[in-house]
Short mmCIF file of C-alpha atoms in Angstrom, two decimals:
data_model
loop_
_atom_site.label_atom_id
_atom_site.label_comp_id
_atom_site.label_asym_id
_atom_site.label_seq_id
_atom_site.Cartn_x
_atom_site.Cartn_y
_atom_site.Cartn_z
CA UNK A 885 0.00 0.00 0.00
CA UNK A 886 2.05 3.06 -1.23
CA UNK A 887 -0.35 5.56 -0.91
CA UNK A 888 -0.73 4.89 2.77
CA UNK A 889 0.93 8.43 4.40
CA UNK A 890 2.72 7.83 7.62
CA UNK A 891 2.54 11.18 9.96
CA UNK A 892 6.22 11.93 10.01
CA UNK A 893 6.39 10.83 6.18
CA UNK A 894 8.27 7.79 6.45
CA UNK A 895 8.35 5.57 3.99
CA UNK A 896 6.44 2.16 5.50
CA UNK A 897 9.60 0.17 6.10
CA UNK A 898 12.11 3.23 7.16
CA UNK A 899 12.77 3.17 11.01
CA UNK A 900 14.02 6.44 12.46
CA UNK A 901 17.05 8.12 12.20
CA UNK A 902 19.31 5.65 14.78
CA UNK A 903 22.36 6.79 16.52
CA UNK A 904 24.90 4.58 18.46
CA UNK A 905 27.55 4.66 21.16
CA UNK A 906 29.14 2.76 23.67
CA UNK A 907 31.57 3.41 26.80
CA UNK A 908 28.57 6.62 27.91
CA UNK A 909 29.04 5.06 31.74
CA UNK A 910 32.07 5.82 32.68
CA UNK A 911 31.90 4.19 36.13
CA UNK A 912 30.54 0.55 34.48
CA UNK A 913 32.07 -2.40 32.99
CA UNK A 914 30.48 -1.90 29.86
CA UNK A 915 27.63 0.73 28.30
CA UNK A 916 26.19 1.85 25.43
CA UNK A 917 23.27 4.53 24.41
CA UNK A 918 20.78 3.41 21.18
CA UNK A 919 18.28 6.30 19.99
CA UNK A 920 15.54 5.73 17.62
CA UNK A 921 14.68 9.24 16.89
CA UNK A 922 13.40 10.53 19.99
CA UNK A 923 13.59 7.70 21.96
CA UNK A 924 16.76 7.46 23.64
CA UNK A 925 18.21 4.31 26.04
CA UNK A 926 21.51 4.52 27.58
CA UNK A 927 22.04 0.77 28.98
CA UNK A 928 25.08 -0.18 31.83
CA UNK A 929 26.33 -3.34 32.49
CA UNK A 930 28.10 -4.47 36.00
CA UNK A 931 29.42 -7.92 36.30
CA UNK A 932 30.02 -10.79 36.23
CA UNK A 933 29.56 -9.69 40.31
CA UNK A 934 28.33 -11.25 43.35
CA UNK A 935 24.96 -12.28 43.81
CA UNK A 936 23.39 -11.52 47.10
CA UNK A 937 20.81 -12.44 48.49
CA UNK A 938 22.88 -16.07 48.44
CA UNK A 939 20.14 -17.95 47.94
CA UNK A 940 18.90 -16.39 45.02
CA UNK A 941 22.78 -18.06 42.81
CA UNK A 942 22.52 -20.59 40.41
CA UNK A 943 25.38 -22.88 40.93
CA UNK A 944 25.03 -24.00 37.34
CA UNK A 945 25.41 -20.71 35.79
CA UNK A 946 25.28 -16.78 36.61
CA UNK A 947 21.94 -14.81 36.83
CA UNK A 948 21.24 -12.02 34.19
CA UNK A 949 19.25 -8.98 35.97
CA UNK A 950 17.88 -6.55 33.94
CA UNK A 951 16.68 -3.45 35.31
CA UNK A 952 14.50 -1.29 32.80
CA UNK A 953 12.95 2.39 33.76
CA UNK A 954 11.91 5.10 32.60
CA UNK A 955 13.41 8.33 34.08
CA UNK A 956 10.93 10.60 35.65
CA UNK A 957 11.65 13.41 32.93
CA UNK A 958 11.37 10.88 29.78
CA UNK A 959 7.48 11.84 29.02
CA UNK A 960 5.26 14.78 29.67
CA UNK A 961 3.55 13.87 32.41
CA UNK A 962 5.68 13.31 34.97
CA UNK A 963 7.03 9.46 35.73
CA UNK A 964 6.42 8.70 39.34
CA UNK A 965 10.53 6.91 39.71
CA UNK A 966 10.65 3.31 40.83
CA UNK A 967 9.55 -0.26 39.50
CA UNK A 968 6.29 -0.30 38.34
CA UNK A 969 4.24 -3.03 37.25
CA UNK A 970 5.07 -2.27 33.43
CA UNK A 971 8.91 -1.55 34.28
CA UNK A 972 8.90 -5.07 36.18
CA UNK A 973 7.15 -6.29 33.22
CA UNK A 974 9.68 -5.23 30.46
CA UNK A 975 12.43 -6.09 32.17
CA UNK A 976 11.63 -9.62 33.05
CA UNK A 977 10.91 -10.38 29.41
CA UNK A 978 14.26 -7.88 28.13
CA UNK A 979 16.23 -10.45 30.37
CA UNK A 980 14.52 -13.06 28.11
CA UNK A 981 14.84 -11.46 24.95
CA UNK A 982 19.08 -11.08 26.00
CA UNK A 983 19.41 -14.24 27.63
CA UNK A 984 19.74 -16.74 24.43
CA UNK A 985 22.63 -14.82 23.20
CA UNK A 986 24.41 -14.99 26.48
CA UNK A 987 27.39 -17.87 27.62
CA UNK A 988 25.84 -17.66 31.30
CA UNK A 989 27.25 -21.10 31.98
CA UNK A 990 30.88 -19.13 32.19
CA UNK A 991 30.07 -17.79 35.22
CA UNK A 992 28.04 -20.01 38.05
CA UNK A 993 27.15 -18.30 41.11
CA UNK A 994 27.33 -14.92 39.46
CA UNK A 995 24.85 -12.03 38.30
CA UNK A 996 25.09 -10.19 35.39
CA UNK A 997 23.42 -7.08 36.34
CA UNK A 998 22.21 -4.63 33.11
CA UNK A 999 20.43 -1.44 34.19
CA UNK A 1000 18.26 0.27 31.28
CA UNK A 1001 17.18 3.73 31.45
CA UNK A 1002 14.76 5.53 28.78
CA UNK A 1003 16.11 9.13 28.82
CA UNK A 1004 13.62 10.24 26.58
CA UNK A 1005 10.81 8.19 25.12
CA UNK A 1006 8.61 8.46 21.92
CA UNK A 1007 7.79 5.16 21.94
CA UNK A 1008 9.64 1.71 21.03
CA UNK A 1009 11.67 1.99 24.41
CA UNK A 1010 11.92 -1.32 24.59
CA UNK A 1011 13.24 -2.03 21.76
CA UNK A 1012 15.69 0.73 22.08
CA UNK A 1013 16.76 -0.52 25.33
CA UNK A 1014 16.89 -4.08 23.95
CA UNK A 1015 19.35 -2.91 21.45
CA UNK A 1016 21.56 -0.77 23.68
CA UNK A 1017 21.71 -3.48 26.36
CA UNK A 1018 23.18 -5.74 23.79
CA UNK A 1019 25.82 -3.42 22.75
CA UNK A 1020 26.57 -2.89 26.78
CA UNK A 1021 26.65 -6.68 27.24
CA UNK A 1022 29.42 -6.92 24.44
CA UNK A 1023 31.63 -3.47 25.73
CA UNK A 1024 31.50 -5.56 28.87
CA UNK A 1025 33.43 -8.17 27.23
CA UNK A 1026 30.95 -10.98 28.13
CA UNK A 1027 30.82 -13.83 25.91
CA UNK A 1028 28.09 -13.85 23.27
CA UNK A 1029 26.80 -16.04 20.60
CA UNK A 1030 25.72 -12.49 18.48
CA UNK A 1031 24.22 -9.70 19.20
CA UNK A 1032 20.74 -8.58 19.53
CA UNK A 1033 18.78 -7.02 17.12
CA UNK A 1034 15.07 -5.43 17.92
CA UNK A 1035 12.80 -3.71 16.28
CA UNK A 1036 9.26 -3.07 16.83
CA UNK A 1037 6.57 -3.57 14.26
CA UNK A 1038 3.07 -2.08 13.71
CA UNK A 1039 0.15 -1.69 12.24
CA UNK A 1040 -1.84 1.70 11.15
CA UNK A 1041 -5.19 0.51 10.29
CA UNK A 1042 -4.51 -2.00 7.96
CA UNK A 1043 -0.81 -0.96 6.53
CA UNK A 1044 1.91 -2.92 8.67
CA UNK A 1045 4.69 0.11 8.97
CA UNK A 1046 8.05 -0.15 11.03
CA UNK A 1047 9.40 1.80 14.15
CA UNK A 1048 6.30 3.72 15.51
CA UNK A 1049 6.34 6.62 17.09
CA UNK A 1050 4.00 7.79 20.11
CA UNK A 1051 1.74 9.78 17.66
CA UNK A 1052 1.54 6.83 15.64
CA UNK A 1053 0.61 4.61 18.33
CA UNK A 1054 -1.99 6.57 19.32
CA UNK A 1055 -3.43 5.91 15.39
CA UNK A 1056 -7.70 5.72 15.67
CA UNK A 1057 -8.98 5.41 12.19
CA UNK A 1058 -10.18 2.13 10.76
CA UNK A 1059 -8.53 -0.91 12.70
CA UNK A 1060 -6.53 1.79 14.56
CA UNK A 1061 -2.77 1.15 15.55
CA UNK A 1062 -1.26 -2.63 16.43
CA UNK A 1063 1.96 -2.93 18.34
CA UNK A 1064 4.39 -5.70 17.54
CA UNK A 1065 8.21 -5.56 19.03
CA UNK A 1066 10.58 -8.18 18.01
CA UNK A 1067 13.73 -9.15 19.06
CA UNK A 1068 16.12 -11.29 16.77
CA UNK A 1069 19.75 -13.23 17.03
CA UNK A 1070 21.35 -11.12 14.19
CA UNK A 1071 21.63 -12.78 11.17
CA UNK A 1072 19.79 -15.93 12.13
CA UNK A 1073 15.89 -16.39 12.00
CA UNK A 1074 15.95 -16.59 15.56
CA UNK A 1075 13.27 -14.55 17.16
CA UNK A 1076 13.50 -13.99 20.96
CA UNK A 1077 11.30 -11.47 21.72
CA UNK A 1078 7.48 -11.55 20.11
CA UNK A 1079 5.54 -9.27 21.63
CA UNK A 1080 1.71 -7.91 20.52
CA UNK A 1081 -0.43 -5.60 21.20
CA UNK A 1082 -3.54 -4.65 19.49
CA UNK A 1083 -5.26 -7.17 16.35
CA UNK A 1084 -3.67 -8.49 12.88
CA UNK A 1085 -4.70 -10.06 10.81
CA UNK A 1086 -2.92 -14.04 10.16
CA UNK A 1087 -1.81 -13.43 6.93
CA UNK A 1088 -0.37 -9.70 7.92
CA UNK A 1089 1.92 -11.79 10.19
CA UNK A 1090 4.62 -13.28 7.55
CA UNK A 1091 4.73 -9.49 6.24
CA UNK A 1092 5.77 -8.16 9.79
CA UNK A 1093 8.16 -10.64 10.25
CA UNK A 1094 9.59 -10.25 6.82
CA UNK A 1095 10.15 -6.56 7.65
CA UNK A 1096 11.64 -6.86 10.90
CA UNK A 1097 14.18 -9.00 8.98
CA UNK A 1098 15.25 -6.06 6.88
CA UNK A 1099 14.81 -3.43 9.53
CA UNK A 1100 16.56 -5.56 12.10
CA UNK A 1101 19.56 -5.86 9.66
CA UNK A 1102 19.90 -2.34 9.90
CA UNK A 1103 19.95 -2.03 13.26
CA UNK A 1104 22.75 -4.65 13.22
CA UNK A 1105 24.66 -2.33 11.42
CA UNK A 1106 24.29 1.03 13.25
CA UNK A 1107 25.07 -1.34 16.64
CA UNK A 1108 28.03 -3.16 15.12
CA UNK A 1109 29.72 0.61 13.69
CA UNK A 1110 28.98 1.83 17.35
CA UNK A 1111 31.08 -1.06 18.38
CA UNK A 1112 34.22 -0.84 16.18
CA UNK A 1113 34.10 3.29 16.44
CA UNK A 1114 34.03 2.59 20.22
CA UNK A 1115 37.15 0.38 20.43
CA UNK A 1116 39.71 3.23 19.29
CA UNK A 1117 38.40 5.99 21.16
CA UNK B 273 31.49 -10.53 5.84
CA UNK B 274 34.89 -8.22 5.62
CA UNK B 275 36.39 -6.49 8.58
CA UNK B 276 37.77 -3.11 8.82
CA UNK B 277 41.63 -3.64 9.11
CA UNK B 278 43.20 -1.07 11.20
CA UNK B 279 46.62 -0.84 12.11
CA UNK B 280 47.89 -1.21 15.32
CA UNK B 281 50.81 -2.75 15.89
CA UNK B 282 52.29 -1.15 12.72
CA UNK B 283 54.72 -2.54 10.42
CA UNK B 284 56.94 -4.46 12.94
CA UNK B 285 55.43 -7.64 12.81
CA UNK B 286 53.15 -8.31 9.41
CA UNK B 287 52.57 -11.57 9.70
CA UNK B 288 50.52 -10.43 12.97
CA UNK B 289 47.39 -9.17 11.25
CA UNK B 290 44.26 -7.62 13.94
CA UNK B 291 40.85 -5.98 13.31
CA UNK B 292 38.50 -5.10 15.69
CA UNK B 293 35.49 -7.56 16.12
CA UNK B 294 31.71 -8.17 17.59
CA UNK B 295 30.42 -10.88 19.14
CA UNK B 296 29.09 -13.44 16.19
CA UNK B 297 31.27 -11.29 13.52
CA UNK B 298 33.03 -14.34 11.11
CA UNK B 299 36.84 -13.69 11.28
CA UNK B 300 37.97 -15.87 8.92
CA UNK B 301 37.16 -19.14 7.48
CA UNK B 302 39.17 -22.47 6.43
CA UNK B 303 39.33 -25.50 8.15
CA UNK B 304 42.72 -25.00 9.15
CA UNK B 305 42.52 -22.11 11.67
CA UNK B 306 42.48 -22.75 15.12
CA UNK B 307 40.16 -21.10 17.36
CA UNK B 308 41.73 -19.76 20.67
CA UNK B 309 39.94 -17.73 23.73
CA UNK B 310 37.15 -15.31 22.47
CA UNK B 311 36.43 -17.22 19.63
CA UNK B 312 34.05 -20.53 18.35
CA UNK B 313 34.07 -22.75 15.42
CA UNK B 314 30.76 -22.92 13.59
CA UNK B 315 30.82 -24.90 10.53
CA UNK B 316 34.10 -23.90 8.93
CA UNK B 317 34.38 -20.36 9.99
CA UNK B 318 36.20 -18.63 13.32
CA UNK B 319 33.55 -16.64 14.77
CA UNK B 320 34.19 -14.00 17.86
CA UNK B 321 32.44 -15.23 20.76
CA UNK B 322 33.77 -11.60 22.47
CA UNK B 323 34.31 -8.30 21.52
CA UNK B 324 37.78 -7.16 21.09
CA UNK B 325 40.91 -7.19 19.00
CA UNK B 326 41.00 -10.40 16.52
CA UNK B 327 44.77 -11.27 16.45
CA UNK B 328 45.47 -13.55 13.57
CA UNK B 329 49.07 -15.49 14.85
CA UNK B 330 50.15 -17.89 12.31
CA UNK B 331 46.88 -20.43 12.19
CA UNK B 332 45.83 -19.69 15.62
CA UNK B 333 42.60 -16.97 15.73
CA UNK B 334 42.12 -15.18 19.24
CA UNK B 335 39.61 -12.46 20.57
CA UNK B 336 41.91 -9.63 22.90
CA UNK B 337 39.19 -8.34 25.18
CA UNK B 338 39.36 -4.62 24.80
CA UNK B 339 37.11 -3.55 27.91
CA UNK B 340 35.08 -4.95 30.54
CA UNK B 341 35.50 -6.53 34.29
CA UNK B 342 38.76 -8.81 35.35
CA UNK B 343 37.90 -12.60 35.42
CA UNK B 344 40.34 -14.31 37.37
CA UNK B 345 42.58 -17.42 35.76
CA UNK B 346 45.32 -19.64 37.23
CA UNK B 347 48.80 -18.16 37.27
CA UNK B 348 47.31 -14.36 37.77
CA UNK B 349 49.01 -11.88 39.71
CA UNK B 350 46.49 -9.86 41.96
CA UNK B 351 46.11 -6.86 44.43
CA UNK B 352 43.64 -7.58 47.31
CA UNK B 353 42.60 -6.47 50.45
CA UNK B 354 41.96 -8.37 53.58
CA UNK B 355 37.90 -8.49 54.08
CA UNK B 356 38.14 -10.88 57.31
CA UNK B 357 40.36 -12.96 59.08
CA UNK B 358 39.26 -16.83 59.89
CA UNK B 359 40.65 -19.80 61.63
CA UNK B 360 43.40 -21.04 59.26
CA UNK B 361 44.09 -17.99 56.52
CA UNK B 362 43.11 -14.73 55.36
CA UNK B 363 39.99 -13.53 53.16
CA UNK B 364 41.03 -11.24 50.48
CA UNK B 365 38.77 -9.27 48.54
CA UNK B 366 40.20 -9.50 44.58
CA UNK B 367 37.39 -7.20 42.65
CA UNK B 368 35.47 -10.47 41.62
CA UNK B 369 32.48 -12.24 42.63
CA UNK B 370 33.64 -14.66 44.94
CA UNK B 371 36.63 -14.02 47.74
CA UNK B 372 40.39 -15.00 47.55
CA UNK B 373 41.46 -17.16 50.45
CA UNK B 374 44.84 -17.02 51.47
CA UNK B 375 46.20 -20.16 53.80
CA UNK B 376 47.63 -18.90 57.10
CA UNK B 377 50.70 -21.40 55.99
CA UNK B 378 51.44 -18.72 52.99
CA UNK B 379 52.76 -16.45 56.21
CA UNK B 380 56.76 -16.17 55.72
CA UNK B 381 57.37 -17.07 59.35
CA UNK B 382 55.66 -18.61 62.18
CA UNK B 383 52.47 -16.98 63.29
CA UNK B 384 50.22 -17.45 66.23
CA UNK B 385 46.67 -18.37 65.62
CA UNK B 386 45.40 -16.01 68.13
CA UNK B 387 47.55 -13.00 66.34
CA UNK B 388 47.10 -13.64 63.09
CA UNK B 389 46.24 -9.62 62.42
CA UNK B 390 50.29 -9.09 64.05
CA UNK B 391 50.88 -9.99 59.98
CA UNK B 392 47.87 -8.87 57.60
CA UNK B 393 44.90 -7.03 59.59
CA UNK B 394 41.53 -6.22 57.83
CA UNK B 395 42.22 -3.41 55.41
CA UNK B 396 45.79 -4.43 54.58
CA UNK B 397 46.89 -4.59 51.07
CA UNK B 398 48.38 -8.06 49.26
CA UNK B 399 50.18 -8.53 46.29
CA UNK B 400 49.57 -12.49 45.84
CA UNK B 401 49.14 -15.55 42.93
CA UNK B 402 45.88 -17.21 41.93
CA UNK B 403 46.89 -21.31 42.71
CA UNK B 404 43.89 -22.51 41.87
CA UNK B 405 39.82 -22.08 41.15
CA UNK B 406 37.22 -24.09 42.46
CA UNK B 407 33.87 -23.87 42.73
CA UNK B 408 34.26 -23.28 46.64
CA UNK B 409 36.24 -19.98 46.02
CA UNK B 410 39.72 -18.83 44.67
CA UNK B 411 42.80 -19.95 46.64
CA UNK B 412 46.06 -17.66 46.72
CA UNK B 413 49.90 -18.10 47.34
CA UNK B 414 52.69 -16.02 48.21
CA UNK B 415 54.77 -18.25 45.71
CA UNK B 416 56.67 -15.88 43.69
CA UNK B 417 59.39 -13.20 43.71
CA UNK B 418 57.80 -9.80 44.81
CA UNK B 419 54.71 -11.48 46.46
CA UNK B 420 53.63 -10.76 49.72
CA UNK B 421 52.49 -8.11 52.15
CA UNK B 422 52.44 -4.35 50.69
CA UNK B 423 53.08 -1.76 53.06
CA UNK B 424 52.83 1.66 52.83
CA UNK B 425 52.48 3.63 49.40
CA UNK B 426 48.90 4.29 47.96
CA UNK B 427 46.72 2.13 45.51
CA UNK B 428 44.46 2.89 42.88
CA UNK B 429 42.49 0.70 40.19
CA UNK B 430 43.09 1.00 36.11
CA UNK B 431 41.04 -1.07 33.78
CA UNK B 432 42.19 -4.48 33.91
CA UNK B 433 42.30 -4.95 30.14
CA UNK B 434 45.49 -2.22 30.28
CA UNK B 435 47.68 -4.14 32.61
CA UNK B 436 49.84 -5.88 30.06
CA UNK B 437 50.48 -2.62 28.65
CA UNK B 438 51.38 -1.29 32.10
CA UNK B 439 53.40 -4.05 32.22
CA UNK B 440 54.95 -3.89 28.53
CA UNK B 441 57.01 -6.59 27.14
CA UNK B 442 58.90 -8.54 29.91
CA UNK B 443 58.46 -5.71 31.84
CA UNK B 444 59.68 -3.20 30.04
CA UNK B 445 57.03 -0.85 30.71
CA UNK B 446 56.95 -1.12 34.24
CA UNK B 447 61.14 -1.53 34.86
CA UNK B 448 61.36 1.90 33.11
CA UNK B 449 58.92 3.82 35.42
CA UNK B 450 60.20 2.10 38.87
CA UNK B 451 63.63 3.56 37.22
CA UNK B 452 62.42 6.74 36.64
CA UNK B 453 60.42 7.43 39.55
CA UNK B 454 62.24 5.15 42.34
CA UNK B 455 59.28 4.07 43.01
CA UNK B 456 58.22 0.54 44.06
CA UNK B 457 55.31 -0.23 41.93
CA UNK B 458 53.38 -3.61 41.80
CA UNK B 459 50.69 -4.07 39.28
CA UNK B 460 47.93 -6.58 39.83
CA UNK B 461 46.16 -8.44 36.86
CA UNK B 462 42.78 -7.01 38.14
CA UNK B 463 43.50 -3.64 37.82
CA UNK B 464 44.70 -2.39 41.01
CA UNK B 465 48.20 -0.90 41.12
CA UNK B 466 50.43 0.16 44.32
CA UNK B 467 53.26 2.23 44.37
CA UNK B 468 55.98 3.12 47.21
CA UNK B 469 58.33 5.26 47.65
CA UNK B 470 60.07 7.56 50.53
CA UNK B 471 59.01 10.39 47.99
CA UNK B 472 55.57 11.52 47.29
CA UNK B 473 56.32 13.13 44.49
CA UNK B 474 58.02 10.15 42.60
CA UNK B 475 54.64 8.50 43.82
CA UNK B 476 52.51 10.81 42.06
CA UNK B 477 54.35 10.60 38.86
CA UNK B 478 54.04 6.71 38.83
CA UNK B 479 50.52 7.06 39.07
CA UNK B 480 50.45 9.53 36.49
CA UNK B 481 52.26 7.31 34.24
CA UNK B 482 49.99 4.73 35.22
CA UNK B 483 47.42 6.51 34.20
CA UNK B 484 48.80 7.92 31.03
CA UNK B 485 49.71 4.68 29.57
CA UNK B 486 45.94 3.46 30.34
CA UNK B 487 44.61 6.11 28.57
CA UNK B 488 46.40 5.44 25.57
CA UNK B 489 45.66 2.07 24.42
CA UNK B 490 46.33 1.99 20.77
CA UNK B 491 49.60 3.86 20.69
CA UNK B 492 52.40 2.63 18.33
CA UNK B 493 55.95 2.39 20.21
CA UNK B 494 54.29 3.72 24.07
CA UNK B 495 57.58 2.84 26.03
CA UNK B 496 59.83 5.33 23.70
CA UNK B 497 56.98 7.80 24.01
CA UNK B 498 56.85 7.39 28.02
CA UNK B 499 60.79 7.20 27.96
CA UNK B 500 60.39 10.76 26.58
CA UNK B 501 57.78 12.20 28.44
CA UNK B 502 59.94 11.32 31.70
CA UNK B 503 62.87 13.49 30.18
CA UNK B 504 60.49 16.03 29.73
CA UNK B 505 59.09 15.78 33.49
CA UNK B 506 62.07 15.17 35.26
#
């Protein structure tokens, strides 16, 4: 559907303008910022550290911990700080999305703790802080399998479109707006994060997954330039 | 997939070749490279299980971690601090997730169980080998030339993934800044360094050296370019 007009005129599969950095904490073992557009993550990783409270170690291998907020000045109305039942939410299934990628079994007994914060947000802060985490997980030097790519899919009435923003996702016409973030093992098929919100259609499915292929490859890119441009600083 | 070369070492060694990778990036493929730390076979490429410097040596492929914590290995050199003091050693704290122990028998002469603080109290410094890792914890030794107690001086932590830089080639890097600072400096695989001296401001200037060199970490020829900066700040 070409004639469908996205608000910000974006072309259906065009994700926002992404930028890229790592080593933005000095303080951890490893960081990195991702911004779609607007929405800005900076993610920190500390570890492989000690686990207290002891019962809570895993002998066989170490514990990832992710800790996902959004500061209190990242939207308009003001974000009371703390866990909340969506922050508790997203980072329980960001530790899921990061966890497949991870050699945990290195180090038993251990946590791996990543801390996410949203410094802005326009929506997709998930999958921005999916994709900085996994850029901090790598300046950390932990062993990985790849990285992690994500990207989050939608729907505006019946067009599936790429990256949304918050004015997008607040889309009422027709079948109004449909939420869909993915995660993916770069370059594999290898989804670990599917996510949905709102209604699609079965057949609209193959088509969002086909575009978070090609939008997910150029995430890859921006995160793996980040990386390299990082090293000789 | 082709990596972006970049020159590091310069032209000294060519048959040394290294390129900065990502975790899952292929470095090279053929059958007959080895794969050595930081990196996996899959099928019949050498991928980069970490990210860091690829260092191509010969047939043999490894990943040189670039940043990130210190994971302790046998044979390491550390700088700890005594957390607690129990029945038959010492409990050092090494900047990892689980403590160092340190025997009580590791003591150069004979100590009383009942004074055992009369030779490392809680808050002393220890310069001391990793003998071996278990799953219980990490046991050390005072097996070596240099090892021991450290008295006196000042320490302060640099990124762990400098140290063999501080260090330089059999100790180059490190003989020429005890030279030109008479200080006595002891540099611990996890990042912590100590240095001594009877003069503060020798001390200062081996931690500013320190520091310089960890700074710098893709400088061609560093020890001619500290050797230089010490005529400059003598």
């Amino acid at each position: 559907m070409a004639s469908f007009k996205r608000s910000d005129g974006r072309k259906v599969n065009e994700l926002r303008p992404m930028t890229a950095k790592v080593g933005v904490v000095p303080n951890a073992d490893g960081s990195a910022l991702f911004a779609f557009g607007d929405t800005i993550a900076i993610a920190a990783v500390y570890g492989p550290r000690l686990l207290h409270p002891q019962h809570m170690q895993d002998p066989k291998q170490a514990t990832l911990r992710v800790n996902y907020d959004l500061l209190s000045f990242s939207v308009y109305d003001r974000k009371k700080p703390g866990p909340s039942r969506r922050s508790q939410e997203i980072s329980k299934m960001t530790e899921y999305a990061l966890s497949p990628v991870l050699d945990l079994k290195e180090f038993p007994s251990t946590v791996i703790d990543v801390q996410i914060y949203i410094l802005q947000a326009d929506a997709g802060t998930r999958t921005a802080g999916i994709n900085a985490a996994s850029m901090a997980l790598a300046h950390a030097g932990l062993p990985m399998k790849n990285l992690v790519c994500s990207v989050a899919i939608g729907k505006q009435d019946t067009t599936v479109v790429a990256d949304l923003t918050k004015e997008e996702e607040d889309f009422h016409e027709g079948e109004g707006a449909t939420d869909f973030p993915l995660a993916k093992i770069a370059n594999s098929d290898q989804f670990t994060l599917v996510q949905l919100d709102g209604n699609i259609a079965t057949e609209l499915v193959a088509e969002v997954l086909e575009m978070a292929n090609e939008t997910c490859a150029e995430v890859y890119e921006v995160q793996k330039k980040a990386l390299k441009a990082g090293a000789t600083q | 997939m082709a990596v972006k070369k970049i020159s590091v070492q310069g032209s000294e060694e060519p048959q040394k070749k290294r390129y900065i990778v990502v975790p899952g990036e292929v470095i090279v493929s053929g059958e007959d490279y080895l794969p050595s730390d930081g990196t996996r076979r899959q099928g019949a490429d050498i991928v980069a299980a970490k990210y860091g410097l690829a260092e191509e040596a010969g047939m043999v492929i490894r990943v040189i971690p670039l940043t990130g914590a210190f994971v302790p290995r046998r044979g390491n050199q550390v700088i700890g601090r005594v957390s607690n003091i129990t029945m038959n050693g010492w409990v050092i704290d090494i900047d990892w997730a689980s403590n160092a122990f340190l025997p009580i028998d590791e003591s150069p002469h004979f100590i009383n169980k009942n004074e055992m603080d009369q030779f490392l109290a809680i808050g002393d410094l220890m310069l001391g080998k990793i003998e071996g890792i278990t799953a219980r914890g990490i046991d050390l030794s005072f097996d070596g030339p240099g090892l021991g107690k450290l008295e006196g001086g000042f320490s302060f932590k640099v990124s762990p993934n400098r140290v063999p830089r501080v260090i330089g080639r059999e100790g180059s890097m490190i003989n020429l800044i005890k030279d030109n600072t008479k200080c006595d400096v002891a540099v611990g695989q996890n990042g912590w360094c100590w240095v001594y001296s009877e003069d503060m401001e020798g001390m200062l200037k081996a931690r500013k050296a320190i520091e310089m060199i960890t700074e710098k970490p893709f400088v061609e020829g560093l020890t001619e370019k500290m050797e230089s900066w010490f005529q400059e700040n003598k």
